[in-house]
Amino acid sequence: MKVSVLGLGHMGAPIADRLIEAGHDVAVWNRTASVAEAFGDRGATVLRRPRDAWQPGHPAILMLAHDGAVRAVALGPDGLLGRPGNGRTLIDMSTISVDGSAQLAERAADTETWFLRAPVTGNPSVVVAGNLGIIISGPREAYEAVEGMLRDVGPNHFYVGSAEQARVVKLGLNLIIGGTAQLMSEALVMAEQNDIDRAKMLEVMGGSAVGSPFVKYKTAALVADDYASTFTATGLYKDLALALECANGAGVSLPITALVQQLVQGCIAQGMGDLDLMALLPRMRREAGLQ
């Protein structure tokens, strides 16, 4: 299948890699042109501007950092949705706001473009390993037309509805991740203050009823005190803000999410915004006088 990937950051690059490896005819665009040119060396077509991505009947994938970047690429002067084009499919795999997504969907409908919301659950290493989860909402017919290609990106699909449901599900997952990271940090600092080895505490966590895949995935890095980012504290702050915005629009209170967001903001204020979201742990250790 001919498919374009726009946005070649931490997630977009391995997604493009998987599509190339699966034998798709891939075109790429990135704001920093040199990143896209590296994919050109592997046989991908390098696009000069976003609107050049469209090939009749074939999809374009967005994987960008935030609402503003998605708006610029989709709705800007050289954007994907700048002109009508029957038969196109836009797949946005970014994590953006529900309202921003709804506005994009409206513009897509005006330009006769199928629009799929397809945020992901996983990080770059999960993409590379071929285990990515994709949460999908939008027209079922559009999803079925590109399902095979999306399974080459990641095999675990969750079709959740015809409109903005995928955005809400994704934000729900990320607020759980934030809360789990904070609770893990609290438990580890309490254990350390009581002379319990961190590795041993994590071993018990992982083998207990609270031993989620997230706990097990983070164990090795936490034992090594390694906070190289798989998902930054700044990224988590952004997603928690989106979750709070979504909930507020629905008249729902998220008190724990609001508190975790404040704690993550503290990490950012202490210069840890580009570290992994588990920077919540060294923040707590500092407050406990452990470093």
PDB file of C-alpha atoms in Angstrom:
ATOM      1  CA  MET A   1       0.000   0.000   0.000  1.00  0.00           C
ATOM      2  CA  LYS A   2       1.107   3.562  -0.651  1.00  0.00           C
ATOM      3  CA  VAL A   3       1.151   5.422   2.662  1.00  0.00           C
ATOM      4  CA  SER A   4       2.606   8.694   3.906  1.00  0.00           C
ATOM      5  CA  VAL A   5       3.972   9.294   7.407  1.00  0.00           C
ATOM      6  CA  LEU A   6       4.194  12.887   8.610  1.00  0.00           C
ATOM      7  CA  GLY A   7       6.200  13.431  11.782  1.00  0.00           C
ATOM      8  CA  LEU A   8       9.346  11.379  12.313  1.00  0.00           C
ATOM      9  CA  GLY A   9      10.003  11.903  16.002  1.00  0.00           C
ATOM     10  CA  HIS A  10      10.395   9.257  18.715  1.00  0.00           C
ATOM     11  CA  MET A  11       7.247   7.421  17.618  1.00  0.00           C
ATOM     12  CA  GLY A  12       6.863   8.427  13.977  1.00  0.00           C
ATOM     13  CA  ALA A  13      10.317   7.196  12.961  1.00  0.00           C
ATOM     14  CA  PRO A  14       9.854   3.577  14.134  1.00  0.00           C
ATOM     15  CA  ILE A  15       6.346   3.569  12.642  1.00  0.00           C
ATOM     16  CA  ALA A  16       7.786   4.569   9.264  1.00  0.00           C
ATOM     17  CA  ASP A  17      10.508   1.928   9.705  1.00  0.00           C
ATOM     18  CA  ARG A  18       7.956  -0.810  10.274  1.00  0.00           C
ATOM     19  CA  LEU A  19       5.966   0.185   7.195  1.00  0.00           C
ATOM     20  CA  ILE A  20       9.092   0.181   5.026  1.00  0.00           C
ATOM     21  CA  GLU A  21      10.140  -3.206   6.406  1.00  0.00           C
ATOM     22  CA  ALA A  22       6.657  -4.568   5.681  1.00  0.00           C
ATOM     23  CA  GLY A  23       7.044  -3.635   2.012  1.00  0.00           C
ATOM     24  CA  HIS A  24       4.738  -0.626   1.819  1.00  0.00           C
ATOM     25  CA  ASP A  25       5.444   2.231  -0.582  1.00  0.00           C
ATOM     26  CA  VAL A  26       6.208   4.907   2.026  1.00  0.00           C
ATOM     27  CA  ALA A  27       6.476   8.666   1.663  1.00  0.00           C
ATOM     28  CA  VAL A  28       7.696  10.790   4.582  1.00  0.00           C
ATOM     29  CA  TRP A  29       7.655  14.385   5.751  1.00  0.00           C
ATOM     30  CA  ASN A  30       9.235  15.979   8.782  1.00  0.00           C
ATOM     31  CA  ARG A  31       9.598  19.594   9.879  1.00  0.00           C
ATOM     32  CA  THR A  32      13.368  19.014  10.123  1.00  0.00           C
ATOM     33  CA  ALA A  33      14.103  17.979   6.544  1.00  0.00           C
ATOM     34  CA  SER A  34      17.344  16.135   7.312  1.00  0.00           C
ATOM     35  CA  VAL A  35      15.406  13.572   9.366  1.00  0.00           C
ATOM     36  CA  ALA A  36      13.179  12.800   6.391  1.00  0.00           C
ATOM     37  CA  GLU A  37      16.155  12.604   4.044  1.00  0.00           C
ATOM     38  CA  ALA A  38      17.601   9.758   6.119  1.00  0.00           C
ATOM     39  CA  PHE A  39      14.473   7.758   5.252  1.00  0.00           C
ATOM     40  CA  GLY A  40      14.985   8.694   1.610  1.00  0.00           C
ATOM     41  CA  ASP A  41      18.242   6.753   1.759  1.00  0.00           C
ATOM     42  CA  ARG A  42      16.142   3.690   2.659  1.00  0.00           C
ATOM     43  CA  GLY A  43      13.862   4.041  -0.342  1.00  0.00           C
ATOM     44  CA  ALA A  44      11.111   6.267   1.034  1.00  0.00           C
ATOM     45  CA  THR A  45       9.879   9.219  -0.985  1.00  0.00           C
ATOM     46  CA  VAL A  46      10.720  12.499   0.753  1.00  0.00           C
ATOM     47  CA  LEU A  47       7.899  15.043   0.600  1.00  0.00           C
ATOM     48  CA  ARG A  48       8.561  18.766   0.265  1.00  0.00           C
ATOM     49  CA  ARG A  49       5.382  19.832   2.075  1.00  0.00           C
ATOM     50  CA  PRO A  50       2.517  18.080   3.864  1.00  0.00           C
ATOM     51  CA  ARG A  51      -0.053  18.522   1.123  1.00  0.00           C
ATOM     52  CA  ASP A  52       2.169  16.508  -1.226  1.00  0.00           C
ATOM     53  CA  ALA A  53       1.391  13.425   0.880  1.00  0.00           C
ATOM     54  CA  TRP A  54      -1.906  12.651  -0.777  1.00  0.00           C
ATOM     55  CA  GLN A  55      -2.078   9.862  -3.272  1.00  0.00           C
ATOM     56  CA  PRO A  56      -5.656   9.065  -4.361  1.00  0.00           C
ATOM     57  CA  GLY A  57      -7.233   6.340  -2.278  1.00  0.00           C
ATOM     58  CA  HIS A  58      -4.209   5.939  -0.012  1.00  0.00           C
ATOM     59  CA  PRO A  59      -3.777   7.014   3.599  1.00  0.00           C
ATOM     60  CA  ALA A  60      -1.627   9.596   5.351  1.00  0.00           C
ATOM     61  CA  ILE A  61      -0.523   9.066   8.973  1.00  0.00           C
ATOM     62  CA  LEU A  62       0.166  11.902  11.406  1.00  0.00           C
ATOM     63  CA  MET A  63       2.344  11.302  14.477  1.00  0.00           C
ATOM     64  CA  LEU A  64       3.003  14.708  16.006  1.00  0.00           C
ATOM     65  CA  ALA A  65       3.653  16.131  19.460  1.00  0.00           C
ATOM     66  CA  HIS A  66       0.587  18.222  20.249  1.00  0.00           C
ATOM     67  CA  ASP A  67      -2.536  20.005  18.987  1.00  0.00           C
ATOM     68  CA  GLY A  68      -0.615  22.944  17.531  1.00  0.00           C
ATOM     69  CA  ALA A  69       1.626  20.732  15.422  1.00  0.00           C
ATOM     70  CA  VAL A  70      -1.347  18.724  14.141  1.00  0.00           C
ATOM     71  CA  ARG A  71      -3.250  21.904  13.236  1.00  0.00           C
ATOM     72  CA  ALA A  72      -0.235  23.290  11.383  1.00  0.00           C
ATOM     73  CA  VAL A  73       0.301  20.129   9.328  1.00  0.00           C
ATOM     74  CA  ALA A  74      -3.370  19.460   8.647  1.00  0.00           C
ATOM     75  CA  LEU A  75      -4.788  22.973   8.346  1.00  0.00           C
ATOM     76  CA  GLY A  76      -1.832  25.254   7.562  1.00  0.00           C
ATOM     77  CA  PRO A  77      -1.149  26.918   4.180  1.00  0.00           C
ATOM     78  CA  ASP A  78       0.458  23.739   2.821  1.00  0.00           C
ATOM     79  CA  GLY A  79      -1.640  21.478   4.997  1.00  0.00           C
ATOM     80  CA  LEU A  80      -3.220  18.136   4.255  1.00  0.00           C
ATOM     81  CA  LEU A  81      -6.766  19.447   4.416  1.00  0.00           C
ATOM     82  CA  GLY A  82      -6.200  22.625   2.433  1.00  0.00           C
ATOM     83  CA  ARG A  83      -8.230  21.406  -0.519  1.00  0.00           C
ATOM     84  CA  PRO A  84     -10.885  18.791  -1.288  1.00  0.00           C
ATOM     85  CA  GLY A  85      -9.878  15.310  -2.304  1.00  0.00           C
ATOM     86  CA  ASN A  86     -12.364  12.474  -2.533  1.00  0.00           C
ATOM     87  CA  GLY A  87     -11.111   9.066  -1.383  1.00  0.00           C
ATOM     88  CA  ARG A  88      -8.429  10.213   1.038  1.00  0.00           C
ATOM     89  CA  THR A  89      -7.912   8.789   4.530  1.00  0.00           C
ATOM     90  CA  LEU A  90      -6.213  10.760   7.299  1.00  0.00           C
ATOM     91  CA  ILE A  91      -5.043   8.675  10.288  1.00  0.00           C
ATOM     92  CA  ASP A  92      -3.990  10.778  13.259  1.00  0.00           C
ATOM     93  CA  MET A  93      -1.939   8.714  15.705  1.00  0.00           C
ATOM     94  CA  SER A  94      -0.976  11.736  17.813  1.00  0.00           C
ATOM     95  CA  THR A  95      -2.302  12.312  21.325  1.00  0.00           C
ATOM     96  CA  ILE A  96      -4.347  15.510  21.071  1.00  0.00           C
ATOM     97  CA  SER A  97      -7.375  17.080  22.708  1.00  0.00           C
ATOM     98  CA  VAL A  98     -10.901  15.844  22.113  1.00  0.00           C
ATOM     99  CA  ASP A  99     -12.012  19.311  20.978  1.00  0.00           C
ATOM    100  CA  GLY A 100      -9.049  19.703  18.628  1.00  0.00           C
ATOM    101  CA  SER A 101      -9.760  16.308  17.136  1.00  0.00           C
ATOM    102  CA  ALA A 102     -13.436  17.168  16.620  1.00  0.00           C
ATOM    103  CA  GLN A 103     -12.433  20.336  14.753  1.00  0.00           C
ATOM    104  CA  LEU A 104     -10.097  18.303  12.564  1.00  0.00           C
ATOM    105  CA  ALA A 105     -12.890  15.811  11.880  1.00  0.00           C
ATOM    106  CA  GLU A 106     -15.197  18.616  10.784  1.00  0.00           C
ATOM    107  CA  ARG A 107     -12.604  19.956   8.346  1.00  0.00           C
ATOM    108  CA  ALA A 108     -11.915  16.452   7.051  1.00  0.00           C
ATOM    109  CA  ALA A 109     -15.619  15.970   6.316  1.00  0.00           C
ATOM    110  CA  ASP A 110     -15.706  19.306   4.474  1.00  0.00           C
ATOM    111  CA  THR A 111     -12.863  18.113   2.219  1.00  0.00           C
ATOM    112  CA  GLU A 112     -14.325  14.620   1.603  1.00  0.00           C
ATOM    113  CA  THR A 113     -11.576  12.966   3.663  1.00  0.00           C
ATOM    114  CA  TRP A 114     -12.075   9.916   5.881  1.00  0.00           C
ATOM    115  CA  PHE A 115     -10.694  10.680   9.347  1.00  0.00           C
ATOM    116  CA  LEU A 116      -9.493   8.027  11.778  1.00  0.00           C
ATOM    117  CA  ARG A 117      -8.369   8.829  15.306  1.00  0.00           C
ATOM    118  CA  ALA A 118      -5.706   6.252  16.143  1.00  0.00           C
ATOM    119  CA  PRO A 119      -3.660   7.166  19.234  1.00  0.00           C
ATOM    120  CA  VAL A 120      -1.312   4.468  20.411  1.00  0.00           C
ATOM    121  CA  THR A 121      -0.439   2.715  23.638  1.00  0.00           C
ATOM    122  CA  GLY A 122       3.253   1.960  23.844  1.00  0.00           C
ATOM    123  CA  ASN A 123       6.636   3.597  23.322  1.00  0.00           C
ATOM    124  CA  PRO A 124       9.333   3.411  20.619  1.00  0.00           C
ATOM    125  CA  SER A 125      10.726   0.097  21.871  1.00  0.00           C
ATOM    126  CA  VAL A 126       7.226  -1.385  21.773  1.00  0.00           C
ATOM    127  CA  VAL A 127       6.866  -0.248  18.146  1.00  0.00           C
ATOM    128  CA  VAL A 128      10.207  -1.821  17.238  1.00  0.00           C
ATOM    129  CA  ALA A 129       9.248  -5.072  18.970  1.00  0.00           C
ATOM    130  CA  GLY A 130       6.019  -5.241  16.976  1.00  0.00           C
ATOM    131  CA  ASN A 131       3.737  -5.057  20.022  1.00  0.00           C
ATOM    132  CA  LEU A 132       2.161  -1.609  19.664  1.00  0.00           C
ATOM    133  CA  GLY A 133      -1.470  -1.104  20.646  1.00  0.00           C
ATOM    134  CA  ILE A 134      -3.648   1.200  18.524  1.00  0.00           C
ATOM    135  CA  ILE A 135      -6.915   2.670  19.814  1.00  0.00           C
ATOM    136  CA  ILE A 136      -9.148   3.492  16.856  1.00  0.00           C
ATOM    137  CA  SER A 137     -12.323   5.460  16.311  1.00  0.00           C
ATOM    138  CA  GLY A 138     -13.897   6.888  13.192  1.00  0.00           C
ATOM    139  CA  PRO A 139     -15.830   5.463  10.250  1.00  0.00           C
ATOM    140  CA  ARG A 140     -15.721   1.679  10.427  1.00  0.00           C
ATOM    141  CA  GLU A 141     -15.463   1.447   6.631  1.00  0.00           C
ATOM    142  CA  ALA A 142     -12.350   3.639   6.673  1.00  0.00           C
ATOM    143  CA  TYR A 143     -10.756   1.506   9.401  1.00  0.00           C
ATOM    144  CA  GLU A 144     -11.430  -1.745   7.553  1.00  0.00           C
ATOM    145  CA  ALA A 145      -9.790  -0.329   4.413  1.00  0.00           C
ATOM    146  CA  VAL A 146      -6.497   0.323   6.221  1.00  0.00           C
ATOM    147  CA  GLU A 147      -6.615  -2.346   8.931  1.00  0.00           C
ATOM    148  CA  GLY A 148      -3.994  -4.569   7.300  1.00  0.00           C
ATOM    149  CA  MET A 149      -1.535  -1.697   6.947  1.00  0.00           C
ATOM    150  CA  LEU A 150      -2.120  -0.615  10.568  1.00  0.00           C
ATOM    151  CA  ARG A 151      -1.463  -4.171  11.765  1.00  0.00           C
ATOM    152  CA  ASP A 152       1.973  -3.871  10.183  1.00  0.00           C
ATOM    153  CA  VAL A 153       2.490  -0.890  12.516  1.00  0.00           C
ATOM    154  CA  GLY A 154       1.069  -2.643  15.582  1.00  0.00           C
ATOM    155  CA  PRO A 155      -1.010  -5.811  15.978  1.00  0.00           C
ATOM    156  CA  ASN A 156      -3.163  -4.906  18.966  1.00  0.00           C
ATOM    157  CA  HIS A 157      -6.217  -2.979  17.762  1.00  0.00           C
ATOM    158  CA  PHE A 158      -9.097  -1.612  19.817  1.00  0.00           C
ATOM    159  CA  TYR A 159     -11.916  -0.169  17.721  1.00  0.00           C
ATOM    160  CA  VAL A 160     -13.960   1.886  20.197  1.00  0.00           C
ATOM    161  CA  GLY A 161     -16.462   3.950  18.205  1.00  0.00           C
ATOM    162  CA  SER A 162     -17.265   6.182  15.274  1.00  0.00           C
ATOM    163  CA  ALA A 163     -16.235   9.597  16.636  1.00  0.00           C
ATOM    164  CA  GLU A 164     -13.873  10.879  19.379  1.00  0.00           C
ATOM    165  CA  GLN A 165     -13.948   7.804  21.634  1.00  0.00           C
ATOM    166  CA  ALA A 166     -10.318   6.867  20.908  1.00  0.00           C
ATOM    167  CA  ARG A 167      -9.137  10.232  22.237  1.00  0.00           C
ATOM    168  CA  VAL A 168     -11.007   9.752  25.512  1.00  0.00           C
ATOM    169  CA  VAL A 169      -9.740   6.181  25.950  1.00  0.00           C
ATOM    170  CA  LYS A 170      -6.134   7.248  25.341  1.00  0.00           C
ATOM    171  CA  LEU A 171      -6.344  10.082  27.869  1.00  0.00           C
ATOM    172  CA  GLY A 172      -7.906   7.690  30.368  1.00  0.00           C
ATOM    173  CA  LEU A 173      -4.976   5.316  29.982  1.00  0.00           C
ATOM    174  CA  ASN A 174      -2.450   8.090  30.454  1.00  0.00           C
ATOM    175  CA  LEU A 175      -4.045   9.427  33.623  1.00  0.00           C
ATOM    176  CA  ILE A 176      -3.815   5.876  35.028  1.00  0.00           C
ATOM    177  CA  ILE A 177      -0.129   5.769  34.056  1.00  0.00           C
ATOM    178  CA  GLY A 178       0.473   9.082  35.826  1.00  0.00           C
ATOM    179  CA  GLY A 179      -1.293   7.940  38.966  1.00  0.00           C
ATOM    180  CA  THR A 180       0.532   4.613  38.954  1.00  0.00           C
ATOM    181  CA  ALA A 181       3.911   6.318  38.548  1.00  0.00           C
ATOM    182  CA  GLN A 182       3.223   8.568  41.537  1.00  0.00           C
ATOM    183  CA  LEU A 183       2.017   5.705  43.743  1.00  0.00           C
ATOM    184  CA  MET A 184       5.039   3.603  42.801  1.00  0.00           C
ATOM    185  CA  SER A 185       7.276   6.516  43.760  1.00  0.00           C
ATOM    186  CA  GLU A 186       5.550   6.921  47.111  1.00  0.00           C
ATOM    187  CA  ALA A 187       5.860   3.209  47.896  1.00  0.00           C
ATOM    188  CA  LEU A 188       9.532   3.112  46.915  1.00  0.00           C
ATOM    189  CA  VAL A 189      10.467   6.149  49.002  1.00  0.00           C
ATOM    190  CA  MET A 190       8.565   4.803  52.013  1.00  0.00           C
ATOM    191  CA  ALA A 191      10.382   1.479  51.581  1.00  0.00           C
ATOM    192  CA  GLU A 192      13.780   3.155  51.258  1.00  0.00           C
ATOM    193  CA  GLN A 193      13.206   5.190  54.409  1.00  0.00           C
ATOM    194  CA  ASN A 194      12.586   1.893  56.177  1.00  0.00           C
ATOM    195  CA  ASP A 195      15.800   0.277  54.875  1.00  0.00           C
ATOM    196  CA  ILE A 196      14.112  -1.875  52.218  1.00  0.00           C
ATOM    197  CA  ASP A 197      16.143  -2.349  49.044  1.00  0.00           C
ATOM    198  CA  ARG A 198      14.533  -0.788  45.974  1.00  0.00           C
ATOM    199  CA  ALA A 199      15.104  -3.848  43.811  1.00  0.00           C
ATOM    200  CA  LYS A 200      13.499  -6.068  46.414  1.00  0.00           C
ATOM    201  CA  MET A 201      10.503  -3.756  46.773  1.00  0.00           C
ATOM    202  CA  LEU A 202      10.014  -3.720  42.998  1.00  0.00           C
ATOM    203  CA  GLU A 203      10.315  -7.501  42.880  1.00  0.00           C
ATOM    204  CA  VAL A 204       7.520  -7.811  45.431  1.00  0.00           C
ATOM    205  CA  MET A 205       5.399  -5.211  43.592  1.00  0.00           C
ATOM    206  CA  GLY A 206       5.809  -7.085  40.331  1.00  0.00           C
ATOM    207  CA  GLY A 207       4.825 -10.408  41.876  1.00  0.00           C
ATOM    208  CA  SER A 208       1.783  -9.088  43.727  1.00  0.00           C
ATOM    209  CA  ALA A 209      -1.767  -8.140  42.786  1.00  0.00           C
ATOM    210  CA  VAL A 210      -0.514  -4.661  41.808  1.00  0.00           C
ATOM    211  CA  GLY A 211       2.142  -6.086  39.456  1.00  0.00           C
ATOM    212  CA  SER A 212       0.884  -4.532  36.235  1.00  0.00           C
ATOM    213  CA  PRO A 213       2.852  -4.629  32.974  1.00  0.00           C
ATOM    214  CA  PHE A 214       3.754  -0.992  33.670  1.00  0.00           C
ATOM    215  CA  VAL A 215       5.339  -1.882  37.025  1.00  0.00           C
ATOM    216  CA  LYS A 216       7.291  -4.746  35.473  1.00  0.00           C
ATOM    217  CA  TYR A 217       8.352  -2.661  32.470  1.00  0.00           C
ATOM    218  CA  LYS A 218       9.755   0.101  34.687  1.00  0.00           C
ATOM    219  CA  THR A 219      11.542  -2.167  37.164  1.00  0.00           C
ATOM    220  CA  ALA A 220      14.943  -2.537  35.480  1.00  0.00           C
ATOM    221  CA  ALA A 221      15.313   1.194  34.806  1.00  0.00           C
ATOM    222  CA  LEU A 222      14.301   2.113  38.356  1.00  0.00           C
ATOM    223  CA  VAL A 223      16.743  -0.371  39.875  1.00  0.00           C
ATOM    224  CA  ALA A 224      19.480   1.224  37.748  1.00  0.00           C
ATOM    225  CA  ASP A 225      18.300   4.779  38.590  1.00  0.00           C
ATOM    226  CA  ASP A 226      17.955   5.305  34.840  1.00  0.00           C
ATOM    227  CA  TYR A 227      15.523   8.071  33.863  1.00  0.00           C
ATOM    228  CA  ALA A 228      16.227   8.173  30.147  1.00  0.00           C
ATOM    229  CA  SER A 229      12.881   8.967  28.667  1.00  0.00           C
ATOM    230  CA  THR A 230      10.410   6.609  27.088  1.00  0.00           C
ATOM    231  CA  PHE A 231       7.657   9.158  27.848  1.00  0.00           C
ATOM    232  CA  THR A 232       8.784  12.493  29.262  1.00  0.00           C
ATOM    233  CA  ALA A 233       7.453  14.254  32.326  1.00  0.00           C
ATOM    234  CA  THR A 234       6.575  17.174  30.034  1.00  0.00           C
ATOM    235  CA  GLY A 235       4.599  14.844  27.774  1.00  0.00           C
ATOM    236  CA  LEU A 236       2.717  13.417  30.747  1.00  0.00           C
ATOM    237  CA  TYR A 237       1.911  16.932  31.997  1.00  0.00           C
ATOM    238  CA  LYS A 238       0.460  17.774  28.591  1.00  0.00           C
ATOM    239  CA  ASP A 239      -1.668  14.638  28.473  1.00  0.00           C
ATOM    240  CA  LEU A 240      -2.964  15.123  32.020  1.00  0.00           C
ATOM    241  CA  ALA A 241      -3.970  18.654  31.047  1.00  0.00           C
ATOM    242  CA  LEU A 242      -5.885  17.224  28.085  1.00  0.00           C
ATOM    243  CA  ALA A 243      -7.588  14.670  30.345  1.00  0.00           C
ATOM    244  CA  LEU A 244      -8.647  17.398  32.770  1.00  0.00           C
ATOM    245  CA  GLU A 245      -9.967  19.491  29.881  1.00  0.00           C
ATOM    246  CA  CYS A 246     -11.923  16.525  28.536  1.00  0.00           C
ATOM    247  CA  ALA A 247     -13.395  15.722  31.946  1.00  0.00           C
ATOM    248  CA  ASN A 248     -14.282  19.339  32.633  1.00  0.00           C
ATOM    249  CA  GLY A 249     -16.203  19.475  29.358  1.00  0.00           C
ATOM    250  CA  ALA A 250     -18.198  16.435  30.477  1.00  0.00           C
ATOM    251  CA  GLY A 251     -18.804  17.758  33.986  1.00  0.00           C
ATOM    252  CA  VAL A 252     -16.551  15.149  35.607  1.00  0.00           C
ATOM    253  CA  SER A 253     -14.125  15.814  38.469  1.00  0.00           C
ATOM    254  CA  LEU A 254     -10.668  14.191  38.341  1.00  0.00           C
ATOM    255  CA  PRO A 255      -9.159  15.149  41.723  1.00  0.00           C
ATOM    256  CA  ILE A 256      -6.301  12.613  41.717  1.00  0.00           C
ATOM    257  CA  THR A 257      -5.367  13.471  38.124  1.00  0.00           C
ATOM    258  CA  ALA A 258      -5.255  17.162  39.043  1.00  0.00           C
ATOM    259  CA  LEU A 259      -2.940  16.426  41.980  1.00  0.00           C
ATOM    260  CA  VAL A 260      -0.632  14.225  39.906  1.00  0.00           C
ATOM    261  CA  GLN A 261      -0.426  16.959  37.286  1.00  0.00           C
ATOM    262  CA  GLN A 262       0.756  19.404  39.965  1.00  0.00           C
ATOM    263  CA  LEU A 263       3.391  16.914  41.108  1.00  0.00           C
ATOM    264  CA  VAL A 264       4.595  16.439  37.530  1.00  0.00           C
ATOM    265  CA  GLN A 265       4.739  20.208  37.168  1.00  0.00           C
ATOM    266  CA  GLY A 266       7.084  20.174  40.158  1.00  0.00           C
ATOM    267  CA  CYS A 267       9.382  17.772  38.275  1.00  0.00           C
ATOM    268  CA  ILE A 268       9.436  20.137  35.318  1.00  0.00           C
ATOM    269  CA  ALA A 269      10.171  23.119  37.584  1.00  0.00           C
ATOM    270  CA  GLN A 270      13.157  21.207  39.003  1.00  0.00           C
ATOM    271  CA  GLY A 271      14.622  20.729  35.521  1.00  0.00           C
ATOM    272  CA  MET A 272      13.411  17.166  34.990  1.00  0.00           C
ATOM    273  CA  GLY A 273      10.886  17.816  32.219  1.00  0.00           C
ATOM    274  CA  ASP A 274      12.871  15.919  29.592  1.00  0.00           C
ATOM    275  CA  LEU A 275      13.442  12.910  31.845  1.00  0.00           C
ATOM    276  CA  ASP A 276      11.135   9.926  31.945  1.00  0.00           C
ATOM    277  CA  LEU A 277       7.821  10.376  33.748  1.00  0.00           C
ATOM    278  CA  MET A 278       9.320   8.293  36.584  1.00  0.00           C
ATOM    279  CA  ALA A 279      11.206  11.481  37.480  1.00  0.00           C
ATOM    280  CA  LEU A 280       8.420  11.573  40.052  1.00  0.00           C
ATOM    281  CA  LEU A 281      10.634   9.229  42.095  1.00  0.00           C
ATOM    282  CA  PRO A 282      13.767  11.425  42.377  1.00  0.00           C
ATOM    283  CA  ARG A 283      11.462  14.364  43.087  1.00  0.00           C
ATOM    284  CA  MET A 284       9.991  12.496  46.041  1.00  0.00           C
ATOM    285  CA  ARG A 285      13.426  11.355  47.216  1.00  0.00           C
ATOM    286  CA  ARG A 286      14.631  14.959  47.290  1.00  0.00           C
ATOM    287  CA  GLU A 287      11.620  16.000  49.332  1.00  0.00           C
ATOM    288  CA  ALA A 288      12.318  13.133  51.753  1.00  0.00           C
ATOM    289  CA  GLY A 289      15.944  14.262  52.125  1.00  0.00           C
ATOM    290  CA  LEU A 290      17.340  11.207  50.345  1.00  0.00           C
ATOM    291  CA  GLN A 291      19.202  13.169  47.665  1.00  0.00           C
TER     292      GLN A 291
END
